[in-house]
Each structure stands twice: as structure tokens, then as C-alpha cells.
mmCIF file of C-alpha atoms in Angstrom:
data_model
loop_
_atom_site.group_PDB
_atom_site.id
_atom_site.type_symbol
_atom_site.label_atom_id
_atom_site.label_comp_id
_atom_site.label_asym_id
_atom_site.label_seq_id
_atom_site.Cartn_x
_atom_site.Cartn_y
_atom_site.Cartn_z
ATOM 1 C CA UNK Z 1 -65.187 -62.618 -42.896
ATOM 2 C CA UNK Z 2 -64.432 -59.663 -41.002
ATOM 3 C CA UNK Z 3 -61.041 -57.704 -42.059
ATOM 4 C CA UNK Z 4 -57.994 -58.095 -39.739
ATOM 5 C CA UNK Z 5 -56.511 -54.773 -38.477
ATOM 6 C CA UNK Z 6 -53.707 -54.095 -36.833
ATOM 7 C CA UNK Z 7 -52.843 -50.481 -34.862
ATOM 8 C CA UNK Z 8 -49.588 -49.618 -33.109
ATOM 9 C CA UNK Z 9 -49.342 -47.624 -30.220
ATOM 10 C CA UNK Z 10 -52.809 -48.252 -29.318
ATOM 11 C CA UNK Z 11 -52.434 -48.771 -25.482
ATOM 12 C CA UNK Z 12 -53.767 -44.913 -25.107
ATOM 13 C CA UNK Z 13 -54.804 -41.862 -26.845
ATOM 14 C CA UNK Z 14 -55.480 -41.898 -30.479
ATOM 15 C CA UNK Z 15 -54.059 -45.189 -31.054
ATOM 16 C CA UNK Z 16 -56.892 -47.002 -28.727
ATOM 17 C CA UNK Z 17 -59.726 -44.913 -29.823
ATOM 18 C CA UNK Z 18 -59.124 -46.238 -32.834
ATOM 19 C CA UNK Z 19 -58.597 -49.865 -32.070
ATOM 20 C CA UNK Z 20 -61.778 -49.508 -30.187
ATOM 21 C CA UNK Z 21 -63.781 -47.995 -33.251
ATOM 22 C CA UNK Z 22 -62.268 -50.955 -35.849
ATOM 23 C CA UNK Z 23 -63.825 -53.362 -33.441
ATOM 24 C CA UNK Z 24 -67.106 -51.596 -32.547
ATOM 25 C CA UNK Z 25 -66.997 -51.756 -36.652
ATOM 26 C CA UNK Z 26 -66.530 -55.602 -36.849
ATOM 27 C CA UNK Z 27 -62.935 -55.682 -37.857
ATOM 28 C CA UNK Z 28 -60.716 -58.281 -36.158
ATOM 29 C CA UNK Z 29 -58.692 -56.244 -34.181
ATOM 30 C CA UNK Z 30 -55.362 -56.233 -32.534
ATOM 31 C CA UNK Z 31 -52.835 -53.568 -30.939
ATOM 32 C CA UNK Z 32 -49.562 -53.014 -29.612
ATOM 33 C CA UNK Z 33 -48.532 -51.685 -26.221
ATOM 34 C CA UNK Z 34 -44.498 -51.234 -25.719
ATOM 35 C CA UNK Z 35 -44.384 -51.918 -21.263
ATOM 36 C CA UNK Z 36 -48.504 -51.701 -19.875
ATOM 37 C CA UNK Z 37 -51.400 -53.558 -21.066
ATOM 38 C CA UNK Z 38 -54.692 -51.351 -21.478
ATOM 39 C CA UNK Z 39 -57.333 -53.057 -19.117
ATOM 40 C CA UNK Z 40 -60.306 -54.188 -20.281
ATOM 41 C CA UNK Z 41 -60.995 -54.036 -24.179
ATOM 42 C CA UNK Z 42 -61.408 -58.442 -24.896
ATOM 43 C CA UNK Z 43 -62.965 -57.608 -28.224
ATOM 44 C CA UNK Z 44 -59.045 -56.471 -28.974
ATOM 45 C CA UNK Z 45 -56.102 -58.860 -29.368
ATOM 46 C CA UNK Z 46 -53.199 -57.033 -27.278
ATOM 47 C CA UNK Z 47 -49.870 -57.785 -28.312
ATOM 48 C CA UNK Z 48 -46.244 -56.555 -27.021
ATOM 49 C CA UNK Z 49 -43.945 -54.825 -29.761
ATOM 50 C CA UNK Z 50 -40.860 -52.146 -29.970
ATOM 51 C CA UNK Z 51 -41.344 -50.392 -33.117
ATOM 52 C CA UNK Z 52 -37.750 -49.875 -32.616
ATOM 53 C CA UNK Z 53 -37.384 -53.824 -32.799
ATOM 54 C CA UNK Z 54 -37.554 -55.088 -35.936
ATOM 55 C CA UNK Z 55 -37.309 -58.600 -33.909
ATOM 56 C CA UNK Z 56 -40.223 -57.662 -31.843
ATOM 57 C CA UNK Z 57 -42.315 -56.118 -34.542
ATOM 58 C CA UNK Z 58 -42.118 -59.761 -36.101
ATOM 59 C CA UNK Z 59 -43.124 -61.299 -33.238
ATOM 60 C CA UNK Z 60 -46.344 -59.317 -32.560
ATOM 61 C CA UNK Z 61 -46.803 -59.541 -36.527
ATOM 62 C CA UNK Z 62 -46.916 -63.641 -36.500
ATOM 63 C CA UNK Z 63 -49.155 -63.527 -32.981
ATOM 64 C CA UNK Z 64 -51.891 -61.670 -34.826
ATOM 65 C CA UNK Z 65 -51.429 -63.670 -37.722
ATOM 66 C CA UNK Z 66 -51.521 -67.254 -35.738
ATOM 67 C CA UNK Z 67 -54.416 -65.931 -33.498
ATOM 68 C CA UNK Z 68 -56.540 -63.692 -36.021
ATOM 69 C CA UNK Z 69 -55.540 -63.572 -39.393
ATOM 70 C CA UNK Z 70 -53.123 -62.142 -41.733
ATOM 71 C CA UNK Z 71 -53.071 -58.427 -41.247
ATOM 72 C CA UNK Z 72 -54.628 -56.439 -44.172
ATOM 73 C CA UNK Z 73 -55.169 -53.017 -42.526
ATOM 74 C CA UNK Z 74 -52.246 -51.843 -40.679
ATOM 75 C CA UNK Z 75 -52.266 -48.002 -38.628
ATOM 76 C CA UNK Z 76 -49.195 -46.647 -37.918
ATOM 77 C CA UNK Z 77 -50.003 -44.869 -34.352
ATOM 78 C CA UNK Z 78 -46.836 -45.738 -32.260
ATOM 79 C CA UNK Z 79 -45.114 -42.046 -31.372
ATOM 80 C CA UNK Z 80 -42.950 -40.449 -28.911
ATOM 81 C CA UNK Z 81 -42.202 -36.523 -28.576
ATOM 82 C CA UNK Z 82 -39.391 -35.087 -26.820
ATOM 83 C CA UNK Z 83 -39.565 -31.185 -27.614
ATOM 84 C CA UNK Z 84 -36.706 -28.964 -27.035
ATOM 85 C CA UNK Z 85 -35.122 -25.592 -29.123
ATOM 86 C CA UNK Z 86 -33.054 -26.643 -31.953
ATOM 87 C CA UNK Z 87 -29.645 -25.046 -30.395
ATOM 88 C CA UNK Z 88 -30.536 -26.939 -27.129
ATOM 89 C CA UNK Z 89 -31.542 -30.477 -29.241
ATOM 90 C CA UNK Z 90 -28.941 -33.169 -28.718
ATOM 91 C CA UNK Z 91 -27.888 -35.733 -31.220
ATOM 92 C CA UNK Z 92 -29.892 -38.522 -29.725
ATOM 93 C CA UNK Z 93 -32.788 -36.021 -28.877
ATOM 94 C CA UNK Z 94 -32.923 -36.182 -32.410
ATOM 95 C CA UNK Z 95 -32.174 -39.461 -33.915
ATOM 96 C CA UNK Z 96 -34.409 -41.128 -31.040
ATOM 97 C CA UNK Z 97 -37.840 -39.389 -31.890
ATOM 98 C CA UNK Z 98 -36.828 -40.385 -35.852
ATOM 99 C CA UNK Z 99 -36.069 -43.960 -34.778
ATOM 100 C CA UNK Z 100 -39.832 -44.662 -33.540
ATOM 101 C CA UNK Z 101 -42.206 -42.121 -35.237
ATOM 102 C CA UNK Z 102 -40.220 -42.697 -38.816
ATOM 103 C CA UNK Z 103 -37.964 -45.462 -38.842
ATOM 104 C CA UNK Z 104 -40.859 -47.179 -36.918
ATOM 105 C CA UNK Z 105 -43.045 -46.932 -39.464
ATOM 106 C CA UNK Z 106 -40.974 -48.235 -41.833
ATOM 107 C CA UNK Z 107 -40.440 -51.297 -40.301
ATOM 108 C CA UNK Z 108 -43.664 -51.937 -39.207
ATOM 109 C CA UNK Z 109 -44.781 -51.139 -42.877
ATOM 110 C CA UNK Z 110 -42.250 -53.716 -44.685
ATOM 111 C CA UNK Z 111 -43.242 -55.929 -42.187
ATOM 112 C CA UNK Z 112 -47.239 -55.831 -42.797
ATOM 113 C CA UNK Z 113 -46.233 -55.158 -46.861
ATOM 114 C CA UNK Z 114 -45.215 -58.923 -47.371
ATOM 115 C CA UNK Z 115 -49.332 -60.598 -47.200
ATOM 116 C CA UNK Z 116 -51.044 -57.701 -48.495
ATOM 117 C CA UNK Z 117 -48.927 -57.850 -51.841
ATOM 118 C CA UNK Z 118 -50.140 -61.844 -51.771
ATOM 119 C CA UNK Z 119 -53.549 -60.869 -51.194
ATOM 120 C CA UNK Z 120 -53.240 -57.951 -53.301
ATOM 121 C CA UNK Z 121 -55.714 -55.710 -51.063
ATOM 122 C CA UNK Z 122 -54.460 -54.046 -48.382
ATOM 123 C CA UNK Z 123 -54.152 -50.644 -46.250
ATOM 124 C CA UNK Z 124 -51.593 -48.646 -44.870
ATOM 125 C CA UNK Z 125 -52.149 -45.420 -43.103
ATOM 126 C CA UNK Z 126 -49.872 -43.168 -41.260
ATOM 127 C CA UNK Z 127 -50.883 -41.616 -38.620
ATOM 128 C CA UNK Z 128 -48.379 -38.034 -39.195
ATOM 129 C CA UNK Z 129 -49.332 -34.279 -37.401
ATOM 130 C CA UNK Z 130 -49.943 -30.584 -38.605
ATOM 131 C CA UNK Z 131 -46.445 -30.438 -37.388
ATOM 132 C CA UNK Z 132 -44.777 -32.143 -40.455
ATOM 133 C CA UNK Z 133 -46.284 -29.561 -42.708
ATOM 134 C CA UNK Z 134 -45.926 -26.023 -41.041
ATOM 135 C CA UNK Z 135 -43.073 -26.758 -38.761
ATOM 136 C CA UNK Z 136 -43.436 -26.060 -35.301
ATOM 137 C CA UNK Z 137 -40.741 -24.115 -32.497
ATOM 138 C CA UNK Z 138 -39.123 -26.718 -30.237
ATOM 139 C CA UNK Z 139 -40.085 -29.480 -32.626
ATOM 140 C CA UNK Z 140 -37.420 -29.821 -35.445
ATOM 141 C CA UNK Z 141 -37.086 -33.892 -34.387
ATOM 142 C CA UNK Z 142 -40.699 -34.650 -34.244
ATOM 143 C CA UNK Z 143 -41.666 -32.033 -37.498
ATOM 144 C CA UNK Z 144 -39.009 -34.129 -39.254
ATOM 145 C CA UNK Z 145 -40.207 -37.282 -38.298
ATOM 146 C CA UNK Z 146 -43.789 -36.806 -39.171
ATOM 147 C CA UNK Z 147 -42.621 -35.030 -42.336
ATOM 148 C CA UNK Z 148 -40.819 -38.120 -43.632
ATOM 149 C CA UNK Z 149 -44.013 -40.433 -42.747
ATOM 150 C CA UNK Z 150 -45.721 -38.327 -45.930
ATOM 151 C CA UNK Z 151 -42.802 -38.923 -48.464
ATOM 152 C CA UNK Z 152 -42.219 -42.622 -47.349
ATOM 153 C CA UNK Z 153 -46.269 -43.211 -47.827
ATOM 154 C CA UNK Z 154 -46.066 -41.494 -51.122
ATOM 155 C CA UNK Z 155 -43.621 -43.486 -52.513
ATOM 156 C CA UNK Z 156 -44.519 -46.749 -51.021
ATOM 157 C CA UNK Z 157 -48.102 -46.020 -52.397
ATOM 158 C CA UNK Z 158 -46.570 -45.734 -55.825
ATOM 159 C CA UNK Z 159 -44.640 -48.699 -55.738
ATOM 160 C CA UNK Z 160 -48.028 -51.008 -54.511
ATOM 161 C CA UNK Z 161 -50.937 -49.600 -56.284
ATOM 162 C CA UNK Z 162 -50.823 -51.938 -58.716
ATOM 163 C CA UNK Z 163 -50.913 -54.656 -55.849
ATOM 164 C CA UNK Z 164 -54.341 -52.971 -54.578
ATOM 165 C CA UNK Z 165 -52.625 -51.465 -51.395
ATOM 166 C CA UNK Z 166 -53.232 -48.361 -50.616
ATOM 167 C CA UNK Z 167 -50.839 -46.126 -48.376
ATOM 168 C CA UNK Z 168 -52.261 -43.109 -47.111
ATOM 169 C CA UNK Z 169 -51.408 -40.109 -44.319
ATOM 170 C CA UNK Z 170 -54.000 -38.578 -41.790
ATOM 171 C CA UNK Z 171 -52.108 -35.649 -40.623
ATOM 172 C CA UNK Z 172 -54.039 -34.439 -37.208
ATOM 173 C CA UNK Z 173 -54.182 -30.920 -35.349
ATOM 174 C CA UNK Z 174 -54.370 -30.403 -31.596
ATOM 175 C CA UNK Z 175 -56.828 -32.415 -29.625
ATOM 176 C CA UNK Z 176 -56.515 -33.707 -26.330
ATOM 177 C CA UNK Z 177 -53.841 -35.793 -25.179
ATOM 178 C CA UNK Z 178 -51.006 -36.847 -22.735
ATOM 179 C CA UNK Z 179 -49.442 -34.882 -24.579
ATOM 180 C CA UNK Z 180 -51.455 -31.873 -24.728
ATOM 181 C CA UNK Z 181 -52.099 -31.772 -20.791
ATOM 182 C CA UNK Z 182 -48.264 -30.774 -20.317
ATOM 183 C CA UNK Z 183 -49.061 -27.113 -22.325
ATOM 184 C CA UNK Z 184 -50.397 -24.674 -19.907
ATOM 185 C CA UNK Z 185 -53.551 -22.769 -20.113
ATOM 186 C CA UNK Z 186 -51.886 -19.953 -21.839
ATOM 187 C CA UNK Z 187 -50.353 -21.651 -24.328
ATOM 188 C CA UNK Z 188 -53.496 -23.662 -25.522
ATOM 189 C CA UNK Z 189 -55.045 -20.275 -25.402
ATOM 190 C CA UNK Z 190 -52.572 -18.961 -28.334
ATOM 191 C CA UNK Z 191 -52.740 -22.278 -30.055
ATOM 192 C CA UNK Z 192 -56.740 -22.510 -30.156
ATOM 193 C CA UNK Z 193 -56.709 -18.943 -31.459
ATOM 194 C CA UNK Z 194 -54.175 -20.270 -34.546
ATOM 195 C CA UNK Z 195 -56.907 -22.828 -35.526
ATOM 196 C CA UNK Z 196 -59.398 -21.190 -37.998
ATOM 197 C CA UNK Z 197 -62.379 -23.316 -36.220
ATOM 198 C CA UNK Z 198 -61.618 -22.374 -33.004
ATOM 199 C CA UNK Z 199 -61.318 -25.189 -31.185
ATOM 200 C CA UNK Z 200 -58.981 -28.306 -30.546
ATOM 201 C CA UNK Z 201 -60.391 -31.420 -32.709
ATOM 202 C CA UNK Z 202 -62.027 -34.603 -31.191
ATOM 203 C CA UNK Z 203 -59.739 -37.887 -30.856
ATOM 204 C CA UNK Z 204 -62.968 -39.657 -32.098
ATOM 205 C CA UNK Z 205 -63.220 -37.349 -35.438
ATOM 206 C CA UNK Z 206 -59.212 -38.219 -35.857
ATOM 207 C CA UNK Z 207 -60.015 -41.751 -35.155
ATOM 208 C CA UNK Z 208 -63.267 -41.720 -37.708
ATOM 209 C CA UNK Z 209 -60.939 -40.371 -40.258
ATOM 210 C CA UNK Z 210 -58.743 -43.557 -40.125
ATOM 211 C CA UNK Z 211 -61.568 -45.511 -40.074
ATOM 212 C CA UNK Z 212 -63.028 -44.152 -43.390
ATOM 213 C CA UNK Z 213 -59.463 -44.394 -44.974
ATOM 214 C CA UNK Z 214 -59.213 -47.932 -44.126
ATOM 215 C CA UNK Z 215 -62.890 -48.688 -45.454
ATOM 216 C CA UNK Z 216 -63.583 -50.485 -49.228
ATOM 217 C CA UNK Z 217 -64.972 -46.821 -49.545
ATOM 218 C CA UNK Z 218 -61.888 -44.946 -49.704
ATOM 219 C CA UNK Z 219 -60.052 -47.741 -52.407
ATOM 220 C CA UNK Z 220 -59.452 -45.001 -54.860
ATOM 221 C CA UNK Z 221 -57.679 -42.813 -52.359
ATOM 222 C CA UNK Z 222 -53.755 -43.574 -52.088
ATOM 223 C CA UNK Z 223 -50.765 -41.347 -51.811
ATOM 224 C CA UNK Z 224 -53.384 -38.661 -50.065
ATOM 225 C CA UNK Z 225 -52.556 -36.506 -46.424
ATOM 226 C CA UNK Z 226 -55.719 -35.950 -44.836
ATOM 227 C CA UNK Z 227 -55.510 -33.036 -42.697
ATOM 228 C CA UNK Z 228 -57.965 -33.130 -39.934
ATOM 229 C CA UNK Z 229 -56.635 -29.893 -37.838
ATOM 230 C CA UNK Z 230 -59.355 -27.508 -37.516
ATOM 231 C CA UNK Z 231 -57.919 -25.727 -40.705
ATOM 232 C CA UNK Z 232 -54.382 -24.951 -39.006
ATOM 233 C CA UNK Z 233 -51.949 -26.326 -41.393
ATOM 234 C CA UNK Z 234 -54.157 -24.831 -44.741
ATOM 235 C CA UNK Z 235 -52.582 -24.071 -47.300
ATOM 236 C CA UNK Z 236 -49.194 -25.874 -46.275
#
């Protein structure tokens, strides 16, 4: 039977390309949206959860178990930005962005944990961003955030490797986004030019990446950060 995978944050973007490429793949697949449903997509079990809820995340967590399975592949997509200089960054500005795109993780993560250490098989990736490793001007709160994400999977891999879970980072560049369309022309410009291959990356190649790291193929590789960012954050 097909594997049951579960991917947060997957009403848009990144998060539903992905959703969409675990089902295309066979998976059993379900996703979380926070306030709108995505339309269409029946092949994908849509559920309602607050990563900021540990409440809610239990609730979506024991609908996809009840309707699909027990999850053993769970992608930690769910993310919010809110960029502003440091000197200008508020208290909440900061402690909000931590409270989903780290502390969000880490509930979702304990949460998902508990079966896979029964079943002793399971995957855990982060989705995490250039950003975490180079640092980036008007992003202390989200740099931080996704920074954490790679020393929370590191140890978390350590402590379940011996279960057969796996808990791994993919650590994407610039690629199109909601996100992305707020930057004017100018400043894509610069940015493109920072990239070694000269270009802003695919959401599919991103969402291929997670794929692969979720795959039997890939059950050697725990503890890793992928980085799939055109070559930006080398060397970091």
C-alpha cells in the first residue's frame, strides 16, 4: 500500500506543488490550509490546521489518520515572512515569524514523531531557505527561523535514526512566489545576478527535491540540508 504523506502549508506555492507531485507519485496524500481551501485537487485530502495550534495540529493529525492512514512522511511547508530592518523589527515582528516557521515545525514534528517511532520508518523534512545560511538584510526573524529548522532536524535526526526516521532540510533559493511578486524588477535584477546559475529556480525542481528525500531511495540520507538555490548560499 501506498505511503501516507502529509504537507503543511500546502494550500499554495511550494507547499501544493508538492502535495500535487506525492499524489501524481501514488502516495496517499493530505495537506493543510490555515483560512481557504485550494479548489480542485480530490486526489488530496484537505485538512484545516494552525501550526501555531498545537490543538489544531492534533486535530488535522487524527483526520488524516481516521481517513487515510497513519502519517509516515510528514513536509514541513507552513511559513509566513514579515521583513523589516532589524532597528525597525518589533518584538512580536519577531517572535511571530519564529512561532510558525520554527516553533511550527516543532510541533507539527512531535506530533507526526509518535507512529513513525511505532512503525519505525518514517520521514521528516523541513522545508528551510538560503536565508538561514547566509543571512539576509531585513530578514533577521525569518533567517532565524529557518536557521533553527536545520539544528532542530539535526538533532531530532540523531535522536531517531535508530527508529528508521529520517529528518532532513531542503534549504531553497529564489523562485517564484507570492512572495517573490512583492520585489520589484530591480531588485530581482540584483538578486538573479547573486545566483551563480543565473536564474531563479523552478518550484517543481524544489518540489522534486522533497520528493526524492522522502523516497526509500534517499534512506541513508538523515541530518543532511539540501541546498537547491542556483548555487547562492555555496559555501555557507
Amino acid at each position: 500500500m501506498s505511503r501516507v504523506a502529509l504537507v503543511t502549508g500546502a494550500n499554495s506555492g511550494l507547499g501544493l506543488v508538492t502535495a500535487r507531485r506525492f499524489a501524481k507519485a501514488g502516495y496517499r496524500v493530505a495537506g493543510t490550509y490555515r483560512s481557504q481551501r485550494p479548489d480542485g485537487d480530490n486526489e488530496i485530502l484537505w485538512v484545516r490546521a494552525d501550526v501555531t495550534d498545537a490543538d489544531s495540529l492534533d486535530s488535522a493529525f487524527t483526520e488524516v489518520e481516521d481517513t487515510l492512514g497513519k502519517v509516515e512522511i510528514l513536509v514541513s511547508n507552513a511559513g509566513m515572512i514579515r521583513d523589516t530592518l532589524f532597528l525597525r523589527m518589533s518584538e512580536a515582528d519577531f517572535t511571530d515569524i519564529l512561532d510558525v516557521n520554527l516553533v511550527g515545525a516543532f510541533r507539527a514534528a512531535k506530533r507526526a514523531v509518535r507512529n513513525m517511532m511505532r512503525a519505525r520508518w518514517g520521514r521528516i523534512i523541513f522545508v528551510s531557505s538560503v536565508a538561514g545560511r547566509t543571512g539576509q538584510v531585513g530578514q533577521a526573524n525569518y533567517a532565524a527561523s529557518k536557521a533553527g529548522l536545520i539544528g532542530m532536524a539535526r538533532s531530532i535526526a540523531r535522536e531517531f535514526a535508530s527508529r528508521g526516521i529520517t529528518v532532513n532540510v531542503v534549504a531553497p533559493g529564489p523562485f517564484p512566489s507570492s512572495l517573490m511578486s512583492t520585489v520589484d524588477d530591480e531588485q530581482q535584477a540584483q538578486l538573479t545576478g547573486m545566483v551563480p546559475l543565473g536564474r531563479f529556480g523552478e518550484v517543481d525542481e524544489i518540489a522534486a527535491t522533497i520528493e526524492f528525500v522522502a523516497s526509500d531511495d534517499a534512506g541513508y540520507m538523515t541530518g543532511a540540508v539540501i541546498a537547491v538555490d542556483g548555487g547562492l548560499g555555496m559555501g555557507a
